[in-house]
Amino acid sequence: MKLPQALLLACAVMINTSACATKLPPIVPVAHVDLPRYMGSWYVIAAIPTRFETDAYDAVETYTLKSNGDVATFFHFRKGSFDGKLKEFRTTGIVKPGTGNAVWGVRVFWPLKAQYVVAYLKDDYSQVIVARDARDYVWVMARTPTISQADYDALLDKVKALGYPMDKIRKVPQRPRGTDLGTGAR
């Protein structure tokens, strides 16, 4: 992406975020995230997606802890179908000090950092909800490509309780796989 395009995109994202600002209280993050345990791959089960992922299939976000404490992120998905073009995005998560590792700024490109709040994390690190105060985007993720209907419904109830517009939620199609990506459980 050329620099002028990047600057225009950054401005559009900032304007969109300001326009979507809400009078709801800030998202309350979980008390603590064990970063080494949180690292690894997460399947996107449902989302209010960014414009880049509106028609994502087989979406997976993978985190790797860097030696400086930042988090390298790798997001990939198929565009439009299970056989669609593979799209990949690499960003860096910068953990905000004093948040129990539950709030990050994700550097999409300099100088823009998008808010990343771990709003729910199952005790066994098998399911997570990542939210933003603006209630413009949300991601429901799991260590496996599918979850039970009861778990899905419970997670969406949590998203609704956070103040998100439920009519914007998209269930992300995931192709069944023979093995999961690891639960992160110990």
CSV table of C-alpha atoms in Angstrom, one decimal:
chain,number,residue,atom,x,y,z
A,1,MET,CA,0.0,0.0,0.0
A,2,LYS,CA,1.4,3.4,-1.0
A,3,LEU,CA,1.8,6.0,1.8
A,4,PRO,CA,-1.0,8.3,0.6
A,5,GLN,CA,-3.4,5.4,0.5
A,6,ALA,CA,-2.3,4.3,4.0
A,7,LEU,CA,-2.9,7.9,5.3
A,8,LEU,CA,-6.3,8.0,3.7
A,9,LEU,CA,-7.2,4.7,5.1
A,10,ALA,CA,-6.0,5.8,8.6
A,11,CYS,CA,-8.1,8.9,8.4
A,12,ALA,CA,-11.2,6.9,7.3
A,13,VAL,CA,-10.7,4.5,10.2
A,14,MET,CA,-10.4,7.3,12.7
A,15,ILE,CA,-13.4,9.1,11.3
A,16,ASN,CA,-15.4,5.8,11.3
A,17,THR,CA,-14.4,5.2,14.9
A,18,SER,CA,-15.4,8.7,16.0
A,19,ALA,CA,-18.7,8.4,14.2
A,20,CYS,CA,-19.4,5.1,15.9
A,21,ALA,CA,-18.6,6.4,19.4
A,22,THR,CA,-21.2,5.4,21.9
A,23,LYS,CA,-22.5,6.7,25.1
A,24,LEU,CA,-22.2,3.2,26.6
A,25,PRO,CA,-19.6,2.8,29.4
A,26,PRO,CA,-16.1,1.5,28.4
A,27,ILE,CA,-15.8,-2.3,28.0
A,28,VAL,CA,-14.6,-3.9,31.2
A,29,PRO,CA,-11.6,-6.2,30.4
A,30,VAL,CA,-11.0,-9.5,32.2
A,31,ALA,CA,-8.8,-9.2,35.3
A,32,HIS,CA,-5.8,-11.0,33.8
A,33,VAL,CA,-4.6,-12.7,30.7
A,34,ASP,CA,-1.7,-15.2,30.9
A,35,LEU,CA,-0.1,-14.1,27.7
A,36,PRO,CA,2.0,-17.3,27.0
A,37,ARG,CA,-1.2,-19.4,27.5
A,38,TYR,CA,-3.2,-17.0,25.3
A,39,MET,CA,-0.7,-17.3,22.4
A,40,GLY,CA,-1.5,-19.6,19.5
A,41,SER,CA,-4.3,-19.8,17.0
A,42,TRP,CA,-7.9,-18.8,17.5
A,43,TYR,CA,-10.7,-19.5,15.0
A,44,VAL,CA,-13.1,-16.6,14.4
A,45,ILE,CA,-16.5,-18.1,15.2
A,46,ALA,CA,-18.5,-14.8,14.8
A,47,ALA,CA,-17.8,-11.1,14.4
A,48,ILE,CA,-18.9,-7.7,13.6
A,49,PRO,CA,-16.2,-7.6,11.0
A,50,THR,CA,-14.0,-4.8,9.7
A,51,ARG,CA,-14.5,-3.9,6.1
A,52,PHE,CA,-11.5,-6.2,5.2
A,53,GLU,CA,-13.2,-9.3,6.6
A,54,THR,CA,-16.9,-8.9,5.7
A,55,ASP,CA,-16.9,-12.1,3.6
A,56,ALA,CA,-14.3,-14.1,5.4
A,57,TYR,CA,-14.3,-17.9,5.5
A,58,ASP,CA,-12.0,-20.0,7.6
A,59,ALA,CA,-10.8,-16.9,9.5
A,60,VAL,CA,-8.0,-17.6,12.0
A,61,GLU,CA,-6.0,-15.2,14.2
A,62,THR,CA,-2.6,-16.4,15.5
A,63,TYR,CA,-0.7,-14.7,18.3
A,64,THR,CA,3.1,-15.0,19.0
A,65,LEU,CA,4.7,-13.4,22.0
A,66,LYS,CA,7.7,-11.4,21.1
A,67,SER,CA,10.8,-11.0,23.3
A,68,ASN,CA,9.9,-7.4,24.0
A,69,GLY,CA,6.5,-8.3,25.3
A,70,ASP,CA,4.6,-7.2,22.2
A,71,VAL,CA,2.4,-9.7,20.4
A,72,ALA,CA,2.9,-10.5,16.7
A,73,THR,CA,-0.5,-11.2,15.1
A,74,PHE,CA,-1.2,-13.0,11.9
A,75,PHE,CA,-4.8,-13.0,10.6
A,76,HIS,CA,-5.7,-15.1,7.6
A,77,PHE,CA,-8.9,-16.1,5.8
A,78,ARG,CA,-10.4,-17.1,2.5
A,79,LYS,CA,-12.3,-14.3,0.7
A,80,GLY,CA,-15.9,-15.1,-0.3
A,81,SER,CA,-15.8,-18.9,0.0
A,82,PHE,CA,-13.9,-21.8,1.3
A,83,ASP,CA,-12.0,-21.9,-2.0
A,84,GLY,CA,-11.6,-18.1,-2.2
A,85,LYS,CA,-8.4,-16.1,-2.4
A,86,LEU,CA,-6.3,-16.3,0.7
A,87,LYS,CA,-6.0,-13.0,2.5
A,88,GLU,CA,-3.3,-12.3,5.2
A,89,PHE,CA,-2.7,-9.5,7.6
A,90,ARG,CA,0.2,-9.0,10.0
A,91,THR,CA,0.0,-6.5,12.9
A,92,THR,CA,1.5,-6.0,16.2
A,93,GLY,CA,-0.3,-5.9,19.6
A,94,ILE,CA,1.2,-3.6,22.2
A,95,VAL,CA,0.0,-4.7,25.6
A,96,LYS,CA,-1.1,-1.7,27.7
A,97,PRO,CA,0.7,-1.6,31.1
A,98,GLY,CA,-1.4,-2.0,34.2
A,99,THR,CA,-4.3,-3.9,32.4
A,100,GLY,CA,-3.4,-7.4,33.4
A,101,ASN,CA,-2.5,-8.0,29.7
A,102,ALA,CA,-6.2,-7.7,28.8
A,103,VAL,CA,-6.0,-4.4,26.8
A,104,TRP,CA,-3.8,-3.9,23.8
A,105,GLY,CA,-3.3,-1.4,21.1
A,106,VAL,CA,-3.0,-3.2,17.8
A,107,ARG,CA,-0.8,-1.4,15.4
A,108,VAL,CA,-2.4,-1.9,12.0
A,109,PHE,CA,0.1,0.6,10.5
A,110,TRP,CA,2.0,3.5,12.0
A,111,PRO,CA,0.8,5.6,13.8
A,112,LEU,CA,-2.7,4.0,14.1
A,113,LYS,CA,-3.3,1.6,17.0
A,114,ALA,CA,-6.8,0.0,17.2
A,115,GLN,CA,-8.2,-0.9,20.7
A,116,TYR,CA,-8.2,-4.6,21.6
A,117,VAL,CA,-10.0,-5.5,24.8
A,118,VAL,CA,-10.3,-9.1,26.1
A,119,ALA,CA,-13.8,-8.8,27.4
A,120,TYR,CA,-14.4,-12.5,28.1
A,121,LEU,CA,-12.0,-15.4,28.4
A,122,LYS,CA,-13.2,-18.8,29.4
A,123,ASP,CA,-11.2,-20.3,32.3
A,124,ASP,CA,-9.6,-23.0,30.1
A,125,TYR,CA,-8.6,-20.5,27.4
A,126,SER,CA,-10.8,-22.2,24.8
A,127,GLN,CA,-13.1,-19.2,24.0
A,128,VAL,CA,-12.7,-15.5,24.0
A,129,ILE,CA,-14.5,-12.3,23.1
A,130,VAL,CA,-12.4,-9.4,21.9
A,131,ALA,CA,-14.3,-6.1,22.0
A,132,ARG,CA,-13.9,-2.3,21.6
A,133,ASP,CA,-15.4,0.6,23.5
A,134,ALA,CA,-16.8,2.0,20.3
A,135,ARG,CA,-18.9,-1.2,19.8
A,136,ASP,CA,-18.1,-1.1,16.1
A,137,TYR,CA,-16.2,-4.4,15.9
A,138,VAL,CA,-16.2,-7.6,18.0
A,139,TRP,CA,-14.7,-11.0,17.6
A,140,VAL,CA,-15.9,-14.3,19.1
A,141,MET,CA,-13.1,-16.8,18.8
A,142,ALA,CA,-12.4,-20.4,19.9
A,143,ARG,CA,-9.5,-22.8,19.8
A,144,THR,CA,-11.6,-25.1,17.6
A,145,PRO,CA,-13.4,-24.3,14.3
A,146,THR,CA,-16.8,-25.1,15.7
A,147,ILE,CA,-18.4,-24.9,19.1
A,148,SER,CA,-21.7,-26.2,20.5
A,149,GLN,CA,-24.8,-24.2,19.8
A,150,ALA,CA,-25.2,-23.7,23.6
A,151,ASP,CA,-21.7,-22.2,23.8
A,152,TYR,CA,-22.4,-20.1,20.7
A,153,ASP,CA,-25.6,-18.7,22.2
A,154,ALA,CA,-24.0,-18.0,25.5
A,155,LEU,CA,-21.2,-16.1,23.9
A,156,LEU,CA,-23.6,-14.1,21.8
A,157,ASP,CA,-25.6,-13.3,25.0
A,158,LYS,CA,-22.3,-11.9,26.5
A,159,VAL,CA,-21.7,-9.8,23.3
A,160,LYS,CA,-25.3,-8.4,23.6
A,161,ALA,CA,-24.7,-7.6,27.3
A,162,LEU,CA,-21.7,-5.6,26.2
A,163,GLY,CA,-24.0,-3.3,24.2
A,164,TYR,CA,-23.3,-4.5,20.7
A,165,PRO,CA,-25.9,-4.3,17.9
A,166,MET,CA,-26.7,-8.0,17.3
A,167,ASP,CA,-28.1,-7.5,13.8
A,168,LYS,CA,-24.5,-6.8,12.7
A,169,ILE,CA,-23.1,-10.1,14.0
A,170,ARG,CA,-21.9,-12.5,11.3
A,171,LYS,CA,-21.3,-16.1,11.9
A,172,VAL,CA,-18.0,-16.9,10.2
A,173,PRO,CA,-18.1,-20.1,8.1
A,174,GLN,CA,-15.4,-22.5,9.3
A,175,ARG,CA,-14.6,-25.7,7.5
A,176,PRO,CA,-14.6,-28.7,9.8
A,177,ARG,CA,-11.1,-29.9,10.5
A,178,GLY,CA,-9.7,-33.1,11.9
A,179,THR,CA,-7.7,-31.5,14.6
A,180,ASP,CA,-7.9,-28.2,16.5
A,181,LEU,CA,-5.3,-25.6,16.9
A,182,GLY,CA,-4.6,-26.3,20.6
A,183,THR,CA,-6.7,-25.2,23.6
A,184,GLY,CA,-4.0,-23.3,25.4
A,185,ALA,CA,-5.2,-25.2,28.5
A,186,ARG,CA,-2.7,-26.6,30.9
